[in-house]
Short mmCIF file of C-alpha atoms in Angstrom, two decimals:
data_model
loop_
_atom_site.label_atom_id
_atom_site.label_comp_id
_atom_site.label_asym_id
_atom_site.label_seq_id
_atom_site.Cartn_x
_atom_site.Cartn_y
_atom_site.Cartn_z
CA UNK A 1 -54.23 -15.58 24.37
CA UNK A 2 -51.43 -13.04 23.87
CA UNK A 3 -49.25 -12.97 20.99
CA UNK A 4 -45.51 -12.23 21.18
CA UNK A 5 -44.73 -8.77 19.71
CA UNK A 6 -41.05 -8.43 18.66
CA UNK A 7 -41.47 -4.66 18.68
CA UNK A 8 -42.81 -4.40 22.16
CA UNK A 9 -40.59 -2.45 24.75
CA UNK A 10 -39.90 -5.58 26.82
CA UNK A 11 -38.93 -7.64 23.78
CA UNK A 12 -36.56 -4.82 22.44
CA UNK A 13 -34.86 -4.68 25.87
CA UNK A 14 -34.37 -8.57 26.02
CA UNK A 15 -32.94 -8.52 22.65
CA UNK A 16 -30.47 -5.65 23.56
CA UNK A 17 -29.50 -7.72 26.54
CA UNK A 18 -28.75 -10.92 24.81
CA UNK A 19 -26.88 -8.70 22.17
CA UNK A 20 -24.69 -7.16 24.76
CA UNK A 21 -24.04 -10.48 26.37
CA UNK A 22 -23.05 -11.89 23.23
CA UNK A 23 -20.66 -9.18 22.66
CA UNK A 24 -19.02 -9.77 26.08
CA UNK A 25 -18.57 -13.40 25.24
CA UNK A 26 -16.90 -12.41 21.81
CA UNK A 27 -14.53 -10.26 23.68
CA UNK A 28 -13.80 -13.03 26.21
CA UNK A 29 -12.91 -15.26 23.28
CA UNK A 30 -10.94 -12.82 21.36
CA UNK A 31 -8.80 -12.07 24.40
CA UNK A 32 -8.31 -15.67 24.94
CA UNK A 33 -7.39 -16.28 21.36
CA UNK A 34 -4.79 -13.31 21.51
CA UNK A 35 -3.01 -14.95 24.57
CA UNK A 36 -3.12 -18.31 22.67
CA UNK A 37 -1.43 -16.77 19.71
CA UNK A 38 1.26 -15.29 21.84
CA UNK A 39 1.98 -18.39 23.63
CA UNK A 40 2.38 -20.44 20.57
CA UNK A 41 4.70 -18.34 18.35
CA UNK A 42 7.24 -21.15 17.86
CA UNK A 43 4.61 -23.46 16.95
CA UNK A 44 3.91 -22.00 13.68
CA UNK A 45 6.19 -22.42 10.50
CA UNK A 46 5.65 -19.23 8.56
CA UNK A 47 6.25 -19.48 4.72
CA UNK A 48 9.50 -17.29 4.33
CA UNK A 49 8.61 -14.94 1.46
CA UNK A 50 10.43 -15.37 -1.84
CA UNK A 51 12.52 -12.64 -3.44
CA UNK A 52 9.85 -11.98 -6.27
CA UNK A 53 7.22 -11.50 -3.28
CA UNK A 54 9.25 -8.65 -1.94
CA UNK A 55 10.26 -6.83 -5.15
CA UNK A 56 8.04 -8.47 -7.83
CA UNK A 57 8.80 -10.77 -10.60
CA UNK A 58 10.18 -9.56 -13.78
CA UNK A 59 7.50 -8.15 -16.17
CA UNK A 60 6.73 -8.62 -19.92
CA UNK A 61 6.38 -5.49 -21.81
CA UNK A 62 2.70 -5.58 -22.81
CA UNK A 63 0.99 -2.59 -24.53
CA UNK A 64 -2.41 -2.27 -26.02
CA UNK A 65 -2.86 0.72 -28.27
CA UNK A 66 -5.99 2.81 -27.81
CA UNK A 67 -8.06 2.39 -31.23
CA UNK A 68 -8.37 5.72 -33.08
CA UNK A 69 -12.14 6.50 -32.30
CA UNK A 70 -12.77 9.57 -34.59
CA UNK A 71 -14.63 8.55 -37.74
CA UNK A 72 -13.49 9.62 -41.29
CA UNK A 73 -15.47 12.28 -42.36
CA UNK A 74 -18.08 11.76 -45.03
CA UNK A 75 -18.54 14.29 -48.03
CA UNK A 76 -21.95 16.06 -48.36
CA UNK A 77 -23.88 15.30 -51.39
CA UNK A 78 -23.42 17.56 -54.52
CA UNK A 79 -26.61 19.63 -55.76
CA UNK A 80 -27.76 18.43 -59.01
CA UNK A 81 -27.35 20.55 -62.12
CA UNK A 82 -30.52 22.21 -62.96
CA UNK A 83 -32.51 20.99 -66.00
CA UNK A 84 -32.43 23.22 -69.13
CA UNK A 85 -35.70 25.26 -69.42
CA UNK A 86 -37.72 24.88 -72.82
CA UNK A 87 -38.89 28.46 -73.77
CA UNK A 88 -42.59 28.58 -74.80
CA UNK A 89 -44.46 30.16 -77.49
CA UNK A 90 -45.31 33.26 -75.30
CA UNK A 91 -41.68 33.38 -74.31
CA UNK A 92 -40.44 33.57 -77.84
CA UNK A 93 -43.19 35.95 -78.85
CA UNK A 94 -42.35 38.49 -76.07
CA UNK A 95 -38.55 38.05 -76.50
CA UNK A 96 -37.84 36.31 -73.12
CA UNK A 97 -35.82 33.46 -74.36
CA UNK A 98 -32.46 35.13 -73.69
CA UNK A 99 -33.25 36.00 -70.32
CA UNK A 100 -34.44 32.52 -69.54
CA UNK A 101 -31.15 31.13 -70.96
CA UNK A 102 -28.92 33.72 -68.75
CA UNK A 103 -30.94 32.60 -65.59
CA UNK A 104 -30.29 29.10 -66.35
CA UNK A 105 -26.54 29.79 -66.62
CA UNK A 106 -26.49 31.79 -63.48
CA UNK A 107 -28.18 28.82 -61.74
CA UNK A 108 -25.53 26.34 -62.98
CA UNK A 109 -22.70 28.45 -61.99
CA UNK A 110 -24.21 28.77 -58.45
CA UNK A 111 -24.66 25.17 -58.24
CA UNK A 112 -21.07 24.62 -59.50
CA UNK A 113 -19.73 27.05 -56.77
CA UNK A 114 -21.79 25.33 -54.14
CA UNK A 115 -20.56 21.95 -55.08
CA UNK A 116 -16.73 23.15 -55.18
CA UNK A 117 -17.30 24.51 -51.68
CA UNK A 118 -18.57 21.25 -50.56
CA UNK A 119 -15.41 19.74 -52.07
CA UNK A 120 -13.08 22.09 -50.25
CA UNK A 121 -14.61 21.82 -46.87
CA UNK A 122 -14.55 17.99 -47.11
CA UNK A 123 -10.79 18.09 -48.25
CA UNK A 124 -9.92 20.28 -45.30
CA UNK A 125 -11.76 17.90 -42.93
CA UNK A 126 -9.98 14.93 -44.40
CA UNK A 127 -6.81 16.57 -43.77
CA UNK A 128 -7.57 17.55 -40.30
CA UNK A 129 -8.80 14.06 -39.52
CA UNK A 130 -5.53 12.48 -40.93
CA UNK A 131 -3.48 14.97 -38.70
CA UNK A 132 -5.49 13.81 -35.60
CA UNK A 133 -4.84 10.26 -36.70
CA UNK A 134 -1.22 10.73 -37.29
CA UNK A 135 -0.77 12.48 -33.88
CA UNK A 136 -2.93 9.59 -32.06
CA UNK A 137 -0.72 6.86 -33.72
CA UNK A 138 2.49 8.92 -32.65
CA UNK A 139 1.16 9.25 -29.10
CA UNK A 140 0.56 5.52 -28.91
CA UNK A 141 4.01 4.75 -30.37
CA UNK A 142 5.49 6.97 -27.70
CA UNK A 143 3.25 5.47 -24.92
CA UNK A 144 4.38 1.96 -26.11
CA UNK A 145 7.98 2.85 -26.05
CA UNK A 146 7.62 4.53 -22.47
CA UNK A 147 6.00 1.31 -21.21
CA UNK A 148 8.81 -0.79 -22.70
CA UNK A 149 11.31 1.44 -21.32
CA UNK A 150 9.53 1.46 -17.59
CA UNK A 151 9.50 -2.33 -17.82
CA UNK A 152 13.21 -2.66 -18.99
CA UNK A 153 14.02 -0.28 -16.15
CA UNK A 154 11.93 -2.25 -13.54
CA UNK A 155 13.44 -5.62 -14.76
CA UNK A 156 16.96 -4.50 -14.56
CA UNK A 157 16.42 -3.05 -11.26
CA UNK A 158 15.28 -6.47 -10.14
CA UNK A 159 18.27 -8.00 -11.74
CA UNK A 160 20.50 -5.72 -9.80
CA UNK A 161 18.75 -6.42 -6.56
CA UNK A 162 19.15 -10.13 -6.94
CA UNK A 163 22.76 -9.94 -8.03
CA UNK A 164 23.49 -7.78 -4.95
CA UNK A 165 21.51 -10.06 -2.71
CA UNK A 166 23.33 -13.10 -3.90
CA UNK A 167 26.61 -11.27 -3.38
CA UNK A 168 25.66 -10.03 0.14
CA UNK A 169 25.56 -6.33 -0.54
CA UNK A 170 24.77 -4.79 3.01
CA UNK A 171 21.91 -2.40 2.11
CA UNK A 172 20.09 -5.01 0.04
CA UNK A 173 20.45 -7.76 2.92
CA UNK A 174 19.03 -5.30 5.24
CA UNK A 175 16.16 -4.42 2.92
CA UNK A 176 15.30 -8.09 2.41
CA UNK A 177 15.38 -9.18 6.05
CA UNK A 178 13.11 -6.09 6.86
CA UNK A 179 10.67 -7.18 4.09
CA UNK A 180 10.61 -10.72 5.32
CA UNK A 181 9.78 -9.29 8.69
CA UNK A 182 7.24 -6.75 7.40
CA UNK A 183 5.22 -9.45 5.12
CA UNK A 184 5.25 -12.22 8.01
CA UNK A 185 2.08 -12.53 9.96
CA UNK A 186 2.44 -11.34 13.61
CA UNK A 187 -0.65 -11.52 16.10
CA UNK A 188 -1.25 -8.13 17.98
CA UNK A 189 0.57 -6.37 19.65
CA UNK A 190 3.69 -7.76 17.58
CA UNK A 191 3.93 -5.66 14.52
CA UNK A 192 7.66 -5.79 13.99
CA UNK A 193 9.47 -2.39 14.82
CA UNK A 194 13.22 -2.96 14.11
CA UNK A 195 16.44 -1.56 13.28
CA UNK A 196 18.85 -3.37 11.24
CA UNK A 197 22.55 -3.31 10.49
CA UNK A 198 24.79 -5.77 8.55
CA UNK A 199 28.50 -6.10 8.45
CA UNK A 200 29.45 -7.98 5.48
CA UNK A 201 32.91 -8.87 6.10
CA UNK A 202 31.97 -10.72 9.23
CA UNK A 203 28.50 -11.63 7.83
CA UNK A 204 26.94 -10.53 11.08
CA UNK A 205 23.33 -9.14 11.21
CA UNK A 206 22.39 -7.03 14.15
CA UNK A 207 18.52 -6.88 15.08
CA UNK A 208 17.30 -4.18 17.53
CA UNK A 209 13.71 -5.16 18.08
CA UNK A 210 11.19 -2.95 20.02
CA UNK A 211 9.07 -5.42 22.09
CA UNK A 212 5.97 -4.36 23.52
CA UNK A 213 5.34 -3.62 27.14
CA UNK A 214 3.69 -5.77 29.74
CA UNK A 215 0.72 -3.45 29.74
CA UNK A 216 0.29 -4.12 26.07
CA UNK A 217 -0.68 -7.90 26.81
CA UNK A 218 -4.08 -9.07 26.53
CA UNK A 219 -4.61 -9.85 30.07
CA UNK A 220 -8.28 -9.68 30.37
CA UNK A 221 -9.71 -13.00 31.29
CA UNK A 222 -13.44 -12.43 31.17
CA UNK A 223 -15.83 -9.67 30.11
CA UNK A 224 -19.50 -9.73 31.40
CA UNK A 225 -22.39 -7.69 30.97
CA UNK A 226 -24.68 -6.55 33.84
CA UNK A 227 -28.18 -6.32 32.50
CA UNK A 228 -29.16 -4.15 35.48
CA UNK A 229 -26.57 -1.45 35.41
CA UNK A 230 -26.18 -1.76 31.68
CA UNK A 231 -22.26 -1.98 32.01
CA UNK A 232 -19.49 -4.28 31.29
CA UNK A 233 -17.19 -5.66 33.77
CA UNK A 234 -13.76 -7.51 33.40
CA UNK A 235 -11.70 -9.77 35.21
CA UNK A 236 -7.97 -10.21 34.70
CA UNK A 237 -5.73 -13.16 34.67
CA UNK A 238 -3.38 -13.42 37.73
CA UNK A 239 -0.32 -11.37 37.95
CA UNK A 240 1.77 -14.59 37.86
CA UNK A 241 0.11 -15.65 34.55
CA UNK A 242 0.60 -12.18 33.06
CA UNK A 243 4.22 -12.04 33.78
CA UNK A 244 4.67 -15.61 32.50
CA UNK A 245 2.88 -14.69 29.28
CA UNK A 246 5.06 -11.61 28.73
CA UNK A 247 8.24 -13.51 29.28
CA UNK A 248 7.30 -16.40 27.09
CA UNK A 249 6.23 -14.03 24.31
CA UNK A 250 9.60 -12.14 24.46
CA UNK A 251 11.72 -15.37 24.34
CA UNK A 252 9.61 -16.69 21.40
CA UNK A 253 9.79 -13.51 19.49
CA UNK A 254 13.52 -13.51 19.83
CA UNK A 255 13.94 -17.21 18.85
CA UNK A 256 11.41 -17.06 15.91
CA UNK A 257 12.95 -13.72 14.51
CA UNK A 258 16.40 -15.44 14.56
CA UNK A 259 15.24 -18.62 12.94
CA UNK A 260 13.29 -16.86 10.28
CA UNK A 261 16.03 -14.71 9.30
CA UNK A 262 18.29 -17.54 8.90
CA UNK A 263 15.62 -19.50 6.75
CA UNK A 264 14.97 -16.56 4.51
CA UNK A 265 18.65 -15.97 3.84
CA UNK A 266 19.12 -18.56 0.96
CA UNK A 267 22.37 -17.23 -0.24
CA UNK A 268 23.82 -17.74 3.28
CA UNK A 269 24.95 -14.09 3.54
CA UNK A 270 24.41 -14.19 7.29
CA UNK A 271 26.56 -16.41 9.48
CA UNK A 272 25.67 -14.77 12.86
CA UNK A 273 22.62 -12.64 14.40
CA UNK A 274 22.65 -10.62 17.33
CA UNK A 275 19.32 -9.63 18.87
CA UNK A 276 18.60 -6.97 21.10
CA UNK A 277 15.04 -7.09 22.45
CA UNK A 278 14.39 -3.43 23.87
CA UNK A 279 11.61 -1.53 25.40
CA UNK A 280 10.68 2.04 25.69
CA UNK A 281 9.11 2.75 29.00
CA UNK A 282 9.12 5.43 31.76
CA UNK A 283 12.00 5.24 34.20
CA UNK A 284 10.72 4.95 37.45
CA UNK A 285 13.89 6.73 38.91
CA UNK A 286 13.78 9.70 36.56
CA UNK A 287 10.26 9.89 35.34
CA UNK A 288 11.44 10.12 31.76
CA UNK A 289 11.12 7.74 28.89
CA UNK A 290 14.01 5.61 28.22
CA UNK A 291 14.98 2.69 25.86
CA UNK A 292 16.44 -0.33 27.69
CA UNK A 293 17.54 -3.75 26.54
CA UNK A 294 15.94 -6.57 28.41
CA UNK A 295 17.07 -9.60 26.63
CA UNK A 296 20.20 -9.85 24.03
CA UNK A 297 21.73 -12.78 22.34
CA UNK A 298 24.31 -13.85 19.95
CA UNK A 299 23.64 -17.00 17.59
CA UNK A 300 25.34 -18.54 14.62
CA UNK A 301 23.39 -20.19 11.85
CA UNK A 302 24.59 -23.63 12.94
CA UNK A 303 23.50 -23.44 16.60
CA UNK A 304 19.99 -22.42 15.74
CA UNK A 305 19.76 -25.03 12.75
CA UNK A 306 20.16 -27.75 15.27
CA UNK A 307 17.25 -26.95 17.47
CA UNK A 308 13.60 -28.06 17.08
CA UNK A 309 11.72 -24.90 18.13
CA UNK A 310 8.55 -26.29 18.09
CA UNK A 311 9.51 -28.57 21.11
CA UNK A 312 11.60 -26.45 23.21
CA UNK A 313 11.09 -24.33 26.43
CA UNK A 314 11.69 -21.01 25.11
CA UNK A 315 13.40 -19.45 28.23
CA UNK A 316 15.41 -22.72 28.38
CA UNK A 317 16.43 -22.62 24.75
CA UNK A 318 17.30 -19.06 25.06
CA UNK A 319 19.62 -19.52 28.18
CA UNK A 320 21.16 -22.57 26.62
CA UNK A 321 22.33 -20.37 23.71
CA UNK A 322 24.00 -18.19 26.21
CA UNK A 323 21.31 -15.36 25.92
CA UNK A 324 21.51 -12.67 28.46
CA UNK A 325 18.39 -11.36 30.35
CA UNK A 326 17.10 -11.08 33.94
CA UNK A 327 15.21 -13.67 35.82
CA UNK A 328 11.81 -11.99 34.84
CA UNK A 329 11.60 -9.91 31.88
CA UNK A 330 8.29 -8.54 33.03
CA UNK A 331 10.07 -6.35 35.46
CA UNK A 332 11.92 -4.65 32.53
CA UNK A 333 15.26 -5.08 34.22
CA UNK A 334 18.06 -3.61 31.78
CA UNK A 335 20.87 -5.98 30.61
CA UNK A 336 23.80 -5.18 28.75
CA UNK A 337 23.40 -5.91 25.02
CA UNK A 338 26.00 -8.35 23.55
CA UNK A 339 26.41 -6.00 20.36
CA UNK A 340 25.25 -2.32 19.96
CA UNK A 341 24.37 -0.17 16.83
CA UNK A 342 26.71 2.33 15.51
CA UNK A 343 24.44 5.17 15.52
CA UNK A 344 26.49 7.19 13.09
CA UNK A 345 26.06 4.40 10.36
CA UNK A 346 22.24 4.63 10.43
CA UNK A 347 20.76 5.86 7.00
CA UNK A 348 17.72 6.40 5.08
CA UNK A 349 17.30 4.40 1.82
CA UNK A 350 18.11 6.47 -1.21
CA UNK A 351 14.98 7.82 -2.57
CA UNK A 352 13.90 7.08 -6.21
CA UNK A 353 11.34 8.66 -8.35
CA UNK A 354 8.64 6.88 -10.04
CA UNK A 355 7.64 7.57 -13.60
CA UNK A 356 3.95 7.55 -14.21
CA UNK A 357 2.80 7.42 -18.14
CA UNK A 358 1.47 10.88 -18.74
CA UNK A 359 -2.15 9.58 -19.89
CA UNK A 360 -2.75 8.18 -16.38
CA UNK A 361 -3.13 4.33 -17.31
CA UNK A 362 -0.97 3.16 -14.55
CA UNK A 363 -2.99 1.19 -12.02
CA UNK A 364 -1.58 2.02 -8.49
CA UNK A 365 -3.51 -0.98 -6.97
CA UNK A 366 -1.36 -3.38 -9.13
CA UNK A 367 1.85 -1.40 -8.80
CA UNK A 368 5.10 -3.24 -7.53
CA UNK A 369 4.73 -2.41 -3.54
CA UNK A 370 8.31 -1.00 -3.27
CA UNK A 371 7.55 1.40 -6.14
CA UNK A 372 4.32 2.26 -4.58
CA UNK A 373 6.21 3.27 -1.40
CA UNK A 374 8.78 5.46 -3.39
CA UNK A 375 5.52 6.99 -5.30
CA UNK A 376 4.02 7.98 -1.95
CA UNK A 377 7.31 9.34 -0.65
CA UNK A 378 7.61 11.21 -4.07
CA UNK A 379 4.28 12.91 -3.92
CA UNK A 380 4.56 13.81 -0.31
CA UNK A 381 8.01 15.21 -0.88
CA UNK A 382 6.52 17.71 -3.45
CA UNK A 383 3.70 18.37 -0.98
CA UNK A 384 6.09 19.26 2.04
CA UNK A 385 8.85 20.90 -0.39
CA UNK A 386 6.86 24.19 -0.51
CA UNK A 387 7.24 24.69 3.14
CA UNK A 388 11.00 23.81 3.35
CA UNK A 389 10.30 20.09 4.25
CA UNK A 390 11.59 16.94 3.11
CA UNK A 391 10.32 13.26 3.11
CA UNK A 392 12.70 10.14 3.34
CA UNK A 393 12.12 6.42 2.90
CA UNK A 394 12.92 4.80 6.27
CA UNK A 395 15.78 2.42 6.59
CA UNK A 396 14.93 -1.18 5.49
CA UNK A 397 11.28 0.24 5.06
CA UNK A 398 10.42 -1.47 8.35
CA UNK A 399 10.91 1.14 11.12
CA UNK A 400 7.98 0.35 13.22
CA UNK A 401 5.96 -0.11 10.10
CA UNK A 402 6.85 3.32 8.81
CA UNK A 403 7.56 3.56 5.15
CA UNK A 404 8.43 7.12 5.27
CA UNK A 405 9.20 10.01 7.61
CA UNK A 406 8.53 13.67 6.86
CA UNK A 407 10.22 16.55 8.56
CA UNK A 408 7.98 19.57 8.47
CA UNK A 409 9.76 22.81 9.77
CA UNK A 410 6.43 24.70 10.48
CA UNK A 411 6.62 25.86 14.00
CA UNK A 412 3.04 25.43 14.52
CA UNK A 413 1.78 22.42 12.35
CA UNK A 414 4.97 20.81 11.69
CA UNK A 415 7.42 18.35 13.34
CA UNK A 416 8.04 14.69 12.71
CA UNK A 417 5.32 12.97 10.71
CA UNK A 418 5.34 9.25 9.99
CA UNK A 419 3.65 7.97 6.71
CA UNK A 420 2.71 4.40 6.12
CA UNK A 421 1.71 3.05 2.60
CA UNK A 422 -0.71 0.20 1.93
CA UNK A 423 -1.08 -1.05 -1.51
CA UNK A 424 -4.33 -2.94 -0.70
CA UNK A 425 -7.15 -4.38 -2.72
CA UNK A 426 -9.33 -4.70 0.36
CA UNK A 427 -10.51 -2.18 2.83
CA UNK A 428 -7.96 -1.40 5.53
CA UNK A 429 -9.01 -2.36 8.94
CA UNK A 430 -8.84 -0.67 12.39
CA UNK A 431 -5.64 -2.91 13.42
CA UNK A 432 -3.68 -1.10 10.83
CA UNK A 433 -4.76 2.37 11.83
CA UNK A 434 -4.15 1.28 15.71
CA UNK A 435 -0.52 0.10 14.86
CA UNK A 436 0.21 3.43 13.12
CA UNK A 437 -1.00 5.48 16.07
CA UNK A 438 1.12 3.51 18.51
CA UNK A 439 4.13 3.79 16.05
CA UNK A 440 3.53 7.56 15.97
CA UNK A 441 3.54 7.56 19.70
CA UNK A 442 6.63 5.69 20.05
CA UNK A 443 8.57 7.59 17.43
CA UNK A 444 7.60 10.86 19.25
CA UNK A 445 5.88 12.10 15.83
CA UNK A 446 3.39 14.92 15.76
CA UNK A 447 1.31 13.03 13.26
CA UNK A 448 0.68 9.78 11.45
CA UNK A 449 -0.43 9.57 8.04
CA UNK A 450 -1.89 6.22 6.36
CA UNK A 451 -2.31 6.08 2.66
CA UNK A 452 -3.91 3.23 0.77
CA UNK A 453 -5.09 2.26 -2.81
CA UNK A 454 -8.32 0.89 -1.33
CA UNK A 455 -10.55 2.56 1.51
CA UNK A 456 -10.98 2.47 5.15
CA UNK A 457 -13.41 0.44 6.99
CA UNK A 458 -15.90 2.34 9.64
CA UNK A 459 -13.91 1.09 12.65
CA UNK A 460 -10.73 2.49 11.25
CA UNK A 461 -12.46 6.07 10.69
CA UNK A 462 -13.75 5.75 14.29
CA UNK A 463 -10.47 5.15 15.77
CA UNK A 464 -8.73 7.76 13.93
CA UNK A 465 -11.34 10.27 15.12
CA UNK A 466 -9.90 13.03 17.67
CA UNK A 467 -6.42 11.52 17.08
CA UNK A 468 -3.16 13.13 15.23
CA UNK A 469 -4.08 10.68 12.29
CA UNK A 470 -4.73 11.26 8.52
CA UNK A 471 -6.53 8.57 6.51
CA UNK A 472 -6.05 9.03 2.62
CA UNK A 473 -8.07 6.62 0.55
CA UNK A 474 -7.43 5.60 -3.00
CA UNK A 475 -9.49 8.58 -4.33
CA UNK A 476 -7.83 11.25 -2.38
CA UNK A 477 -4.26 9.79 -3.31
CA UNK A 478 -5.08 10.19 -7.01
CA UNK A 479 -6.35 13.91 -6.00
CA UNK A 480 -2.89 14.48 -4.46
CA UNK A 481 -1.15 13.06 -7.18
CA UNK A 482 -2.82 15.09 -9.78
CA UNK A 483 -2.35 18.23 -7.90
CA UNK A 484 1.30 17.79 -8.42
CA UNK A 485 1.13 16.79 -12.16
CA UNK A 486 1.07 13.18 -11.72
CA UNK A 487 -1.70 11.20 -13.30
CA UNK A 488 -2.58 7.45 -12.45
CA UNK A 489 -5.78 5.35 -11.82
CA UNK A 490 -6.84 2.84 -9.41
CA UNK A 491 -8.89 -0.23 -10.57
CA UNK A 492 -9.19 -2.70 -7.54
CA UNK A 493 -10.90 -5.39 -9.49
CA UNK A 494 -8.41 -5.54 -12.42
CA UNK A 495 -5.45 -5.64 -9.81
CA UNK A 496 -7.05 -8.55 -8.09
CA UNK A 497 -7.41 -10.20 -11.55
CA UNK A 498 -3.88 -9.48 -12.41
CA UNK A 499 -2.65 -10.83 -8.98
CA UNK A 500 -4.70 -13.93 -9.04
CA UNK A 501 -6.82 -12.74 -6.12
CA UNK A 502 -10.23 -12.91 -7.56
CA UNK A 503 -12.60 -14.67 -5.21
CA UNK A 504 -9.97 -15.07 -2.63
CA UNK A 505 -9.05 -13.24 0.57
CA UNK A 506 -6.44 -10.69 -0.28
CA UNK A 507 -3.22 -11.38 1.47
CA UNK A 508 -1.18 -8.59 2.88
CA UNK A 509 1.67 -8.48 0.56
CA UNK A 510 2.49 -4.56 0.94
CA UNK A 511 2.85 -2.21 3.73
#
């Protein structure tokens, strides 16, 4: 009777076939789940992020001084005074008494000199130790004052932003709306790529939203593995279903973005939202890329507040709100937008330098996410400055997931470079790298750089291979900082404890 041998050729082949069939089934289920997520965008009620999650809560100055670890010097023992010799009969007989006495006196003098030198060295060591201790204490007081000053500046900045948000300052309103979009969960391929403009007098917010293309939709219906050929084959959903999927997704994105923005606007700075859904595609007539608006709408707060989005037909709701679009969005037919950007008014956020304590105690993994983005801009600004380049924080920190844009004038290796910073406490997955690659292409950038406090998973490295992408993990970031005289540290475990993430799945709270 033959026994089953798991290492035989036939057994290994059977195992590989089953593994590939499972992979095909997993892919089929994944595509189905992605379609389901895109068709149920309005069924979810995402939690609108609070202001403290955007810019961080006010801190309490807390400083633990380093202990002075150098021990106080201990004085060496004194040599004992020699015993006085007692001359014998023969010493007196031969007249050696005087010499013996003089030898004794000389020995005593040497012992006293040696003991005096021991005292001198000890006093010098004590003085040096006291000087070092005084410098240590002064350094700790300086570090404590610097930390208190940093906390004071941070808290004042938070208070200033809160005040400007409450009073409807245009730049702060735009930054907060962008942060709400950035921190919300979006199924692929819907990473928000937006441009925002706010008119304070009219309380009108304009959202230019870059929509994905129909070709970006998960239209694969089934994936099968052919054991004979060793190849995978796929089937696609019908063209009618694909068009319906795309249309539904676009209308839902529009309505959900408007609804979420109003919900997040607690001070009611915004009364009206103009939403333009744009696509960037190759014009069939010219063969060139162009950006066209395929849907556009102007909605007031009261109009959207009276609608139960969970139970509407997205297209019917959009049309009832007087939205403008072609009969089929999948055809990418352009429509006139209800409102357009004043392109001359677009701006970058004012760059801010982040001060790091010189002893390198700042834990980047626990840093406020906005400060972390500014720090990344700051170190890359130093890196590119030598070649005449510059780095800017993008408007509202939500330009296609881009946190900064570098302009490198080098005619060979330079160009426009998009930079994204992710203050993570978990490895960065392939989806973030894939999103950056898509953003770099849509921005017309020559390269994309992804910087994180953590590390990258193997799939992320595999995807970035042979692409114009640079992945910088936490260790490499620390090296780059030190290169430009900026010392810090990264302690993932401590950051997770500080943020209450121990034992939990880390949420994406930064870019």
